[in-house]
Short mmCIF file of C-alpha atoms and ligand atoms in Angstrom, two decimals:
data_model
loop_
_atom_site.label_atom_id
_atom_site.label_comp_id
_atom_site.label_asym_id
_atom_site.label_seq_id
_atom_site.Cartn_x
_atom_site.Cartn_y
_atom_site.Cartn_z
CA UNK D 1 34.48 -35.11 -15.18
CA UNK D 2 31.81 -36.39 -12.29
CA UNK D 3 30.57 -33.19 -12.15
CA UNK D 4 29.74 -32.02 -15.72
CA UNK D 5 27.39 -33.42 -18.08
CA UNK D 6 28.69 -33.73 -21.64
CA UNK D 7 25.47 -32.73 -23.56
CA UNK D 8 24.92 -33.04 -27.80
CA UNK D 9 22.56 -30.72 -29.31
CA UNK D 10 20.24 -32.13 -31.93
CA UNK D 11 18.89 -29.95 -34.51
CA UNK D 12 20.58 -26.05 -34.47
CA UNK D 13 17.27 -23.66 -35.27
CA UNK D 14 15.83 -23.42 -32.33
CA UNK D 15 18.68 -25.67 -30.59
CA UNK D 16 21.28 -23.24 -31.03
CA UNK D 17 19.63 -20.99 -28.32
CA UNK D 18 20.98 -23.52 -26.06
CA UNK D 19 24.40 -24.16 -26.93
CA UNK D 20 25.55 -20.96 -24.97
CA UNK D 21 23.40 -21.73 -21.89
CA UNK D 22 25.74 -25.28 -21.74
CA UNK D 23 28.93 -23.76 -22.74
CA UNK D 24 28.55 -21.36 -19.54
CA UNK D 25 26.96 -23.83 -17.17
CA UNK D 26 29.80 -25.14 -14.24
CA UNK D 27 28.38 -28.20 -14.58
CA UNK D 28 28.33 -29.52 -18.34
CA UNK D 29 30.41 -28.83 -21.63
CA UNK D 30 29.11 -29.19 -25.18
CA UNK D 31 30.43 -32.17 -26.14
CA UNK D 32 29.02 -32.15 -29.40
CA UNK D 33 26.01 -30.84 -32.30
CA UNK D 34 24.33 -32.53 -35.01
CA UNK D 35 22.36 -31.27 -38.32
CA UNK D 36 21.86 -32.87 -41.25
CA UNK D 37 23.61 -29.42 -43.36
CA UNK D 38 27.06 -30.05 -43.28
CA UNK D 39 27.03 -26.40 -43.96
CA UNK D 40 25.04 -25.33 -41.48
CA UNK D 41 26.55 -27.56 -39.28
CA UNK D 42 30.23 -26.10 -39.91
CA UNK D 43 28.81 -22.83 -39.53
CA UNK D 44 27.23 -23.40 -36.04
CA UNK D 45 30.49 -25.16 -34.92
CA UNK D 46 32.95 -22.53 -36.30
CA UNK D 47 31.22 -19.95 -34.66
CA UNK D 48 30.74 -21.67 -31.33
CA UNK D 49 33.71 -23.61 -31.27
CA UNK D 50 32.76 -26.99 -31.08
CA UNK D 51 34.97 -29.02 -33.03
CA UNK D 52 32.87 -32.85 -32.82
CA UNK D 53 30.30 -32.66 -35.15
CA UNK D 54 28.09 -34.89 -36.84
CA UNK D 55 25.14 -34.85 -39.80
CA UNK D 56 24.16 -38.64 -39.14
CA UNK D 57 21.76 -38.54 -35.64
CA UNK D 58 22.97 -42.33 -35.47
CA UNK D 59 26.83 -41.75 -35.51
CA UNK D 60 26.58 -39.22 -32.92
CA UNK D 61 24.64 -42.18 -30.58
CA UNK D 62 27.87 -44.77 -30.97
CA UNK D 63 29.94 -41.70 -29.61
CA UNK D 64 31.21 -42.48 -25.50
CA UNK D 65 31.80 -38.96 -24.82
CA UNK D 66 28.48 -38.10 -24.86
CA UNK D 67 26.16 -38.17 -21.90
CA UNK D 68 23.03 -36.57 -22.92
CA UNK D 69 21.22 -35.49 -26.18
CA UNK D 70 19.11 -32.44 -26.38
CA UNK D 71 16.60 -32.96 -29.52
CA UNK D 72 15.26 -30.40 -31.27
CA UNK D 73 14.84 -31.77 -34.49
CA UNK D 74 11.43 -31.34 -36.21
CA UNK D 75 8.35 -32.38 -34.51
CA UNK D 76 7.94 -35.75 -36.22
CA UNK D 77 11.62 -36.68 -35.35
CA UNK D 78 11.50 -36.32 -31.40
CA UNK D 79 9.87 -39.64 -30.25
CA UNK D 80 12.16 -41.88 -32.55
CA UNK D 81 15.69 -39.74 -31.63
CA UNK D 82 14.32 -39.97 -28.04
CA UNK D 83 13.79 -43.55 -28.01
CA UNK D 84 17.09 -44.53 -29.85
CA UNK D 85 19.20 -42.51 -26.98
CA UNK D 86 17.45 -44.24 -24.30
CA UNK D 87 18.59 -47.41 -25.82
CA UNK D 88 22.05 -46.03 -26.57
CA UNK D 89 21.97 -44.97 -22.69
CA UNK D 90 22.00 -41.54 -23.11
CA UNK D 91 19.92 -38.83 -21.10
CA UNK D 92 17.91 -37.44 -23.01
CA UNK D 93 16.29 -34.04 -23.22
CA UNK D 94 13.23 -32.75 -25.82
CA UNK D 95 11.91 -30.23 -27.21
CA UNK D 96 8.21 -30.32 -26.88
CA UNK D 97 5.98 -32.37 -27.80
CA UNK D 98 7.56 -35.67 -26.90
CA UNK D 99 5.58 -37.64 -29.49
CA UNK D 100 3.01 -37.48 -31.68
CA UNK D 101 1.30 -40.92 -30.77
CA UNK D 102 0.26 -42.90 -27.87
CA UNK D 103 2.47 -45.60 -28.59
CA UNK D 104 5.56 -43.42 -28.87
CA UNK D 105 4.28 -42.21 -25.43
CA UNK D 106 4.30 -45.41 -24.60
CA UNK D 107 8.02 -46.33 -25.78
CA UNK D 108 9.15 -43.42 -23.87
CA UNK D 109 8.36 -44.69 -20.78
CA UNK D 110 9.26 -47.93 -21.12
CA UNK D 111 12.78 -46.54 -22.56
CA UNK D 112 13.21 -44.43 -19.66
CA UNK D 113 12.80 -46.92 -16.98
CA UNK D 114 14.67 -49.74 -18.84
CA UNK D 115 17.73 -47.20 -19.54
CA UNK D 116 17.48 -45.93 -16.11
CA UNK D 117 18.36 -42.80 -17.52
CA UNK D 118 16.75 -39.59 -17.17
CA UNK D 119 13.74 -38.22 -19.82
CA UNK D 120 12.76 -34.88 -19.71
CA UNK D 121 10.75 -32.53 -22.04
CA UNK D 122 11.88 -29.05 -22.42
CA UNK D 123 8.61 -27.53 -22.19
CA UNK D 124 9.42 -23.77 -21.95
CA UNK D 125 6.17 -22.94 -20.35
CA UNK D 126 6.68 -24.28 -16.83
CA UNK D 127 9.88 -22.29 -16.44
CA UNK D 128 8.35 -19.01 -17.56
CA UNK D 129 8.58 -16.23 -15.47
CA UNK D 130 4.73 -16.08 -15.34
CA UNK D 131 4.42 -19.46 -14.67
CA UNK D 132 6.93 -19.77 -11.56
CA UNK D 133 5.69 -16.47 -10.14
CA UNK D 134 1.80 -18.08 -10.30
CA UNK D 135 3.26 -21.23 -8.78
CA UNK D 136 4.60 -19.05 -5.92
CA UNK D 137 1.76 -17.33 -5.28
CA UNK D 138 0.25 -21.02 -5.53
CA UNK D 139 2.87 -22.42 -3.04
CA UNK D 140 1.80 -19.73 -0.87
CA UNK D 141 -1.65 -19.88 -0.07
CA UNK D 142 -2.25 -16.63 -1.79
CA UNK D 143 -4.68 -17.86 -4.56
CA UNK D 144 -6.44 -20.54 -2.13
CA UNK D 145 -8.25 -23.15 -3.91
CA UNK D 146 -8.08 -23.50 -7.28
CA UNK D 147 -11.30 -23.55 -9.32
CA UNK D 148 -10.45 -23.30 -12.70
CA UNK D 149 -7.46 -23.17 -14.92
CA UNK D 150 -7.42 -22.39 -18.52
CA UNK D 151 -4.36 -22.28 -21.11
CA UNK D 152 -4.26 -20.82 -24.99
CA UNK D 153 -1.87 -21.07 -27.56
CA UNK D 154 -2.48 -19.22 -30.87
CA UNK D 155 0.28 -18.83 -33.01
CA UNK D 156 0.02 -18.38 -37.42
CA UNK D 157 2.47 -20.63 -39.03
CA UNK D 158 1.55 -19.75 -42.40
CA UNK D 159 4.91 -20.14 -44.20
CA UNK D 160 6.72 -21.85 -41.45
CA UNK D 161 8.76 -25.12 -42.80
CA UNK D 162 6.59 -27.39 -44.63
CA UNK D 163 6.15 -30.13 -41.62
CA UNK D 164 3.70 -27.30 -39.93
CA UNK D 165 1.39 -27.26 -42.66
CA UNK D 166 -1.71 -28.43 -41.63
CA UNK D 167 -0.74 -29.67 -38.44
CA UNK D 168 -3.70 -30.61 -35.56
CA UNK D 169 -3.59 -27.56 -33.74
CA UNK D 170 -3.85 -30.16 -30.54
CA UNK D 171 -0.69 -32.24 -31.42
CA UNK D 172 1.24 -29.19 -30.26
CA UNK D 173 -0.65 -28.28 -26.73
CA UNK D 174 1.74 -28.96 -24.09
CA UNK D 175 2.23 -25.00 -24.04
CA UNK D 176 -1.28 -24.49 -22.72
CA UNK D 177 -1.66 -27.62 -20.87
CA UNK D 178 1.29 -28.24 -19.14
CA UNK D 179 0.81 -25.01 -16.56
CA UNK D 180 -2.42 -26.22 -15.70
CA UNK D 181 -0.85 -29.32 -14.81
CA UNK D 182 2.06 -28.46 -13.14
CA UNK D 183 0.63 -26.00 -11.01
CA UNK D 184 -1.83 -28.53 -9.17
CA UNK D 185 1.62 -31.06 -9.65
CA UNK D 186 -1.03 -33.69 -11.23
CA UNK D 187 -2.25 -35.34 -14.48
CA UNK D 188 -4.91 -35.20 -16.73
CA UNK D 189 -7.64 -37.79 -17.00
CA UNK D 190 -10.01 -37.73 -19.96
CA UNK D 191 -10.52 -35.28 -22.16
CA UNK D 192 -13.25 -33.85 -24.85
CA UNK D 193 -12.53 -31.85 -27.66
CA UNK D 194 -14.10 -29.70 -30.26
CA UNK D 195 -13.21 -28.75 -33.52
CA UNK D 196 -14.19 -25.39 -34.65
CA UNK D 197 -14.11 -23.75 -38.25
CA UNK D 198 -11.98 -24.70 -41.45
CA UNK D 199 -8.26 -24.43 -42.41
CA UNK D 200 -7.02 -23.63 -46.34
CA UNK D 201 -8.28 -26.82 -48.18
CA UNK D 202 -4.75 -27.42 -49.35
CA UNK D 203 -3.25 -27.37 -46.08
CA UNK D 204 -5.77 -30.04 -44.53
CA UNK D 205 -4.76 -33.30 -46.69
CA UNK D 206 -1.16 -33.69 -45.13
CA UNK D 207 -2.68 -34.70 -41.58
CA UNK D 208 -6.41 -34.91 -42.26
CA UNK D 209 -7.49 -32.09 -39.71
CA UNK D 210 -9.87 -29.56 -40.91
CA UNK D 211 -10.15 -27.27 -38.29
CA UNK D 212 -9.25 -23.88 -37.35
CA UNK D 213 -9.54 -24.04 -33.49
CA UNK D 214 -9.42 -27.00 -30.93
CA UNK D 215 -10.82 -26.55 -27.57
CA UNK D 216 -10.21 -29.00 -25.14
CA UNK D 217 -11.35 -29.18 -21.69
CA UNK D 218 -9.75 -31.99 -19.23
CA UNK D 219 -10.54 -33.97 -16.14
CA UNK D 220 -7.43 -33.47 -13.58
CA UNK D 221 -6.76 -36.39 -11.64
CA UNK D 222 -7.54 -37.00 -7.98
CA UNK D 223 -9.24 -33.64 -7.97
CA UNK D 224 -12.65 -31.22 -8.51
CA UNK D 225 -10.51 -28.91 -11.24
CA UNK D 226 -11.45 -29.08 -14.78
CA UNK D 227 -9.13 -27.15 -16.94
CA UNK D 228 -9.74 -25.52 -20.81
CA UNK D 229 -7.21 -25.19 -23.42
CA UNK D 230 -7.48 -23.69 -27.13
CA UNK D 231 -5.40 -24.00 -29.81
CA UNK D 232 -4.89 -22.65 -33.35
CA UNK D 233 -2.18 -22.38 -36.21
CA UNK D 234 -3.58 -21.63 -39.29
CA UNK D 235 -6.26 -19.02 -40.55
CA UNK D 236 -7.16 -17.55 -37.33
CA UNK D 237 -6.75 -13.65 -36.67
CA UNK D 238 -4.62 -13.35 -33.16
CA UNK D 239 -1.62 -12.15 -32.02
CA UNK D 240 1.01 -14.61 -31.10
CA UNK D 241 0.49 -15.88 -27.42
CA UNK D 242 0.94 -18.30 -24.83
CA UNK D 243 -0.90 -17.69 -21.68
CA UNK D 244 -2.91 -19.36 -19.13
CA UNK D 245 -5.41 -18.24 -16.62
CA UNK D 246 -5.46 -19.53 -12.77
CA UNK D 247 -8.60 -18.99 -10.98
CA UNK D 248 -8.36 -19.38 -7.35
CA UNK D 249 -11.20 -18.60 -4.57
CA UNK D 250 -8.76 -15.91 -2.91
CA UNK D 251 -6.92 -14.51 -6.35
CA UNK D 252 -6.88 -15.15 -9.78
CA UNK D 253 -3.84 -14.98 -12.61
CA UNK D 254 -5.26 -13.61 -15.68
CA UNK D 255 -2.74 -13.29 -18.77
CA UNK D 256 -2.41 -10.25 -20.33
CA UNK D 257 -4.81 -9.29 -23.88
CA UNK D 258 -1.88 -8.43 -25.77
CA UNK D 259 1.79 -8.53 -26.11
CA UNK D 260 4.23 -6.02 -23.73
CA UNK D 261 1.08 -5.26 -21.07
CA UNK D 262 1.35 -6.41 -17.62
CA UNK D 263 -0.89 -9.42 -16.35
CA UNK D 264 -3.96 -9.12 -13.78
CA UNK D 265 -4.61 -10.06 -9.95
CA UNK D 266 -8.01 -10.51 -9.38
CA UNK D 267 -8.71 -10.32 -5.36
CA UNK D 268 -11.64 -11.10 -4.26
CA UNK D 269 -13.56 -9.53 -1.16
CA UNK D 270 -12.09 -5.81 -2.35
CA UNK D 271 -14.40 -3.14 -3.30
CA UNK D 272 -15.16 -3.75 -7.41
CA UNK D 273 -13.20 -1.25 -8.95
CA UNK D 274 -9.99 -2.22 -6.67
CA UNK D 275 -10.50 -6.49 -7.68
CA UNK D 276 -8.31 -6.61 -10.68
CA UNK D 277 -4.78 -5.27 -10.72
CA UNK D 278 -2.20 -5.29 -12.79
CA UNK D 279 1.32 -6.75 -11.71
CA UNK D 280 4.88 -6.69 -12.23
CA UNK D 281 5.98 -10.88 -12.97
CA UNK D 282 9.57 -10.68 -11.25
CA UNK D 283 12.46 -12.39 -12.52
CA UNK D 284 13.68 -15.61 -11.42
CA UNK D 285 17.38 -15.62 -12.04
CA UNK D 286 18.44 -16.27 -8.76
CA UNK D 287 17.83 -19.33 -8.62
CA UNK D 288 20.40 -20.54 -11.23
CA UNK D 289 23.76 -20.60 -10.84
CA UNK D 290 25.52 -16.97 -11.05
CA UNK D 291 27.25 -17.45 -15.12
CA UNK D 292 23.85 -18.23 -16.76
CA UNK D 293 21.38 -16.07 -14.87
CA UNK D 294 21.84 -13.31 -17.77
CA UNK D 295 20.26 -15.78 -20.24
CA UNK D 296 16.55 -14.85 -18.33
CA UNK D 297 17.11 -11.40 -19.81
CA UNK D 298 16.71 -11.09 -23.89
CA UNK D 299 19.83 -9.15 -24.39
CA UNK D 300 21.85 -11.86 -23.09
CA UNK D 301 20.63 -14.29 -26.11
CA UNK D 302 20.76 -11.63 -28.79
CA UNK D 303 23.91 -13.22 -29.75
CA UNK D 304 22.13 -16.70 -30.81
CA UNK D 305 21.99 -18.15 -33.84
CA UNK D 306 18.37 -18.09 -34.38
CA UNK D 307 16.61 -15.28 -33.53
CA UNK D 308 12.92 -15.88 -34.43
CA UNK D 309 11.98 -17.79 -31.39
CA UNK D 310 13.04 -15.10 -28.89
CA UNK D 311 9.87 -14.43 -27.43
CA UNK D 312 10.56 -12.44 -23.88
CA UNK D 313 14.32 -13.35 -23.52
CA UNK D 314 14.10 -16.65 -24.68
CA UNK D 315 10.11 -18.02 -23.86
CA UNK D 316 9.75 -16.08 -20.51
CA UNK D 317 13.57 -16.31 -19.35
CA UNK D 318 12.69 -20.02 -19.21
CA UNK D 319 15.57 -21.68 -21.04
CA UNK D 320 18.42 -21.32 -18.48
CA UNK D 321 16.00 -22.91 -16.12
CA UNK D 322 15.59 -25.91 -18.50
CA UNK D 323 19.05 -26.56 -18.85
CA UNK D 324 19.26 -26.24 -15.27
CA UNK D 325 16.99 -28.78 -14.01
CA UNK D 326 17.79 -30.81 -17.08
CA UNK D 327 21.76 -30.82 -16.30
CA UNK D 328 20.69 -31.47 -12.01
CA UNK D 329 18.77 -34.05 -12.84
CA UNK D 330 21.21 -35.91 -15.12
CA UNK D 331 23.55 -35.45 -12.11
CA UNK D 332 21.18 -36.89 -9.67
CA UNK D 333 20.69 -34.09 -7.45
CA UNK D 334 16.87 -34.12 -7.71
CA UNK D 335 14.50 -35.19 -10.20
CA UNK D 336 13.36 -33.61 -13.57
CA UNK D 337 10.39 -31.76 -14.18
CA UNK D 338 8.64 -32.76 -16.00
CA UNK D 339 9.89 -36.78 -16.10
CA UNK D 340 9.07 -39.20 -18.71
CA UNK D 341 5.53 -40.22 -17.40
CA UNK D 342 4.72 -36.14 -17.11
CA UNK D 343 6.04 -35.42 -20.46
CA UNK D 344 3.94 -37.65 -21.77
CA UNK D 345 0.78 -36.87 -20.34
CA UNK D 346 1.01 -33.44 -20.94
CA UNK D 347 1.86 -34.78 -24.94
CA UNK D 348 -1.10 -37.16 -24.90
CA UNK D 349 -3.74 -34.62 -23.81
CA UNK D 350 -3.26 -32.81 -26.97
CA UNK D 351 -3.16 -36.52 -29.06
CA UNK D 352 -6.47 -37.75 -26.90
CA UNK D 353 -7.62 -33.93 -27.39
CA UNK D 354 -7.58 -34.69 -31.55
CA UNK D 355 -9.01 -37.86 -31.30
CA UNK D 356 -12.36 -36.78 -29.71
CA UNK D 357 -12.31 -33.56 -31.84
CA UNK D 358 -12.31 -36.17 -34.96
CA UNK D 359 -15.26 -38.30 -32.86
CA UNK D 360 -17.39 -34.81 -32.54
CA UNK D 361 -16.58 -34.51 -28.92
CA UNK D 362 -16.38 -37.78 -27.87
CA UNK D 363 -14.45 -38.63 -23.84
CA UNK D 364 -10.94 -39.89 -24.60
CA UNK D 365 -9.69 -41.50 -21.94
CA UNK D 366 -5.68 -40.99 -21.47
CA UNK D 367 -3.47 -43.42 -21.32
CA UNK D 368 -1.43 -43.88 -17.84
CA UNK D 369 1.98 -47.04 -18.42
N1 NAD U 1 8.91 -22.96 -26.97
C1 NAD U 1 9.38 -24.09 -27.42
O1 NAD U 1 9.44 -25.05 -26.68
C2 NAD U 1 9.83 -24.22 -28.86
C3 NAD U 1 10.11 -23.08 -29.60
C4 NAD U 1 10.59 -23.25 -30.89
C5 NAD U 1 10.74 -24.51 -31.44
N2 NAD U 1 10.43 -25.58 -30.69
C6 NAD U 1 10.58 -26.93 -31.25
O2 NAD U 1 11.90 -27.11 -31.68
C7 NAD U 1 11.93 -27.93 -32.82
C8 NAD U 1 12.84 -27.31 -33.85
O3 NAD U 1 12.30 -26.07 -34.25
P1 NAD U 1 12.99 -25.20 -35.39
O4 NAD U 1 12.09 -24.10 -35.71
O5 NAD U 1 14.40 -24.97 -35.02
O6 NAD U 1 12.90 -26.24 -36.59
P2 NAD U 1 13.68 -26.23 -37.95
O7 NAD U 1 12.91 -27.15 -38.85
O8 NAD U 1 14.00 -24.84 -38.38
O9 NAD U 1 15.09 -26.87 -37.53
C9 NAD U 1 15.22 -28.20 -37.24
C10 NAD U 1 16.68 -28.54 -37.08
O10 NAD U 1 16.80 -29.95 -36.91
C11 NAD U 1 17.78 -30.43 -37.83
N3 NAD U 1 17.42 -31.81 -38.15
C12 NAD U 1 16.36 -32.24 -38.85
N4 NAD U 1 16.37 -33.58 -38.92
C13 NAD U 1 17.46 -34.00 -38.24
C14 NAD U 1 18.03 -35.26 -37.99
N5 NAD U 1 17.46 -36.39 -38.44
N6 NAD U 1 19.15 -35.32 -37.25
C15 NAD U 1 19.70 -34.20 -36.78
N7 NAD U 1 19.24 -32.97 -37.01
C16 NAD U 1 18.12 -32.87 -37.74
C17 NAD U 1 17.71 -29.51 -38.99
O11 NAD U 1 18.90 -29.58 -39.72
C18 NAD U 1 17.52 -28.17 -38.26
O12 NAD U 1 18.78 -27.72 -37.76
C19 NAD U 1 10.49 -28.07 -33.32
O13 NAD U 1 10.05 -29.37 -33.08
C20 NAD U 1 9.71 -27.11 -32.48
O14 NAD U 1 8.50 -27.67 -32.12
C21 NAD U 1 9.99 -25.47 -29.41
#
């Protein structure tokens, strides 16, 4: 049993996406799920064949023959499940963000390095296929020094469940931030932040934010790079996307304007009509092991419970990756990215980011523990 990691999925919307990705990795087993719909719950079991099952988060934390929880219970939920694991000595994997307050942040942390036990948050974004190619090209020398980097994430949750309504479009940034981050392998600073226009007024009372749009822009530690993010979720006109932007002084990574076109090289030193150029991202399969190197492709997940999330086979072919480094890490074969103090960084830019947009702009410094 040395080798495999007996993981428990928490929460079986988006969760369920997972549970084949474990079932088929050598190196873990489901060992059990948990959601608070005993019907649901039966359902999800039956048709995966998991037989331990649980509604009550807290039973499911007494159980021995679990090694590692992976949360993806609504947002609010994700600090506090997180926290109890550590202390139950579980690993513990989540959804994204990690918290919605510094001093969650801070229990994290602390949690992680009392338990000894390994933190991770399953941010989809720095497993993308757009994101590891840029890295490469990163890795490489190709894009020389970086100058700027800049992340969005607009997305409408009108009639999403009720916990979205009205939520700061900043407490959910990690999708934008984190590649900015993780490319340059550093954290973020301070940050300002501006509100800009006015949600439904019966959608603002649940979390006090009025606006529309958050823009961000962030001081990257122990370096010259300032990076931009901008968020929205409610009564904004834009397609669904996630991107970010990498602007180096040999090439550039621009996202794409819309959904299904191909993303742009910018080179500089080429005549102008030759600078930008659109590219193929490649696929990153190969480096998983062979059984769950089909779950990069969308057909392989068409199958999963919950199909709403599957944006380009599963958030850029990035959750096989997650489990991946996830499952390695719990095993001690290297270390996860991102770990506790990461997670949390990339969380507490967006909570910082709110802050100053409810000062008018203020500088908010971040937290380090
Ligand atoms: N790209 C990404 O990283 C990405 C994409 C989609 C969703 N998410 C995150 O995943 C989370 C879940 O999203 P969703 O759309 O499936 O949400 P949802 O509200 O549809 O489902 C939440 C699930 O958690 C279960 N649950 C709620 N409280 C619980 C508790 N106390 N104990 C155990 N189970 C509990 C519910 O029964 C349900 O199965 C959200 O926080 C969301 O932010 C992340």
């Amino acid at each position: 049993m040395a080798d495999k990691v007996r993981v428990a999925i928490i929460g079986l919307g988006f969760g369920a996406e997972f549970i084949p990705i474990y079932q088929a990795h050598p190196n873990a087993e489901i060992a059990a799920i948990c959601r608070r719909n005993k019907k649901e719950l039966d359902a999800c079991g039956d048709r995966y064949g998991i037989k331990t099952r649980y509604t009550d988060y807290d039973q499911l934390l007494k159980d021995p023959n679990i090694d590692a929880v992976h949360i993806n219970s609504p947002i609010g939920d994700h600090a506090p499940q997180s926290i109890a694991a550590l202390k139950a000595g579980k690993h513990v994997a989540s959804t994204v963000p990690a918290a919605t307050t510094i001093d969650e942040c801070k229990q994290i942390v602390e949690g992680q390095r009392k338990s000894g036990k390994v933190y991770m948050m399953m941010e989809t974004v720095v497993y993308s296929r757009e994101y590891l190619f840029v890295k490469e090209l990163y890795d490489k020398g190709e894009l020389g020094r970086i100058q700027f980097l800049r992340g969005s994430h607009q997305q409408d949750m009108e009639g999403w469940p009720g916990y979205w309504e009205g939520f700061p479009p900043m407490h959910y940034a990690t999708h934008c931030v984190s590649p900015c981050l993780a490319l340059l392998g550093k954290h973020a600073e301070s940050v300002v932040c501006h509100g800009s226009g006015r949600i439904d007024e019966k959608l603002i009372p649940k979390y006090g934010s009025p606006f529309a749009i958050e823009t961000a822009t962030f001081k990257i530690k122990d370096s010259d790079v300032c990076a931009e993010v901008t968020r929205s979720l409610f009564n904004t006109a834009r397609q669904y996307r996630e991107s970010f932007d990498a602007t180096g002084d040999k090439k550039s990574f621009e996202w794409q304007q819309v959904e299904n076109e191909d993303p742009v090289i910018h080179t500089r030193g080429k005549p102008e009509p030759e600078i930008p150029q659109r590219v193929k991202v490649p696929d990153y399969a190969s480096r998983l092991p062979e059984p769950i190197r089909k779950f990069t492709k969308p057909a392989a997940i068409q199958d999963a419970e919950h199909l709403s999330f599957i944006q380009g086979g599963g958030h850029g072919g990035s959750h096989p990756h997650l489990a991946h480094n996830f499952l390695m890490a719990c095993l001690g074969k290297q270390p996860p990215m991102p770990d506790a103090a990461t997670s949390v960084n990339w969380t507490m830019v967006g909570i910082c980011a709110h802050q100053s947009a409810l000062k008018g702009g203020e500088r908010i410094q971040i937290p380090t523990f």
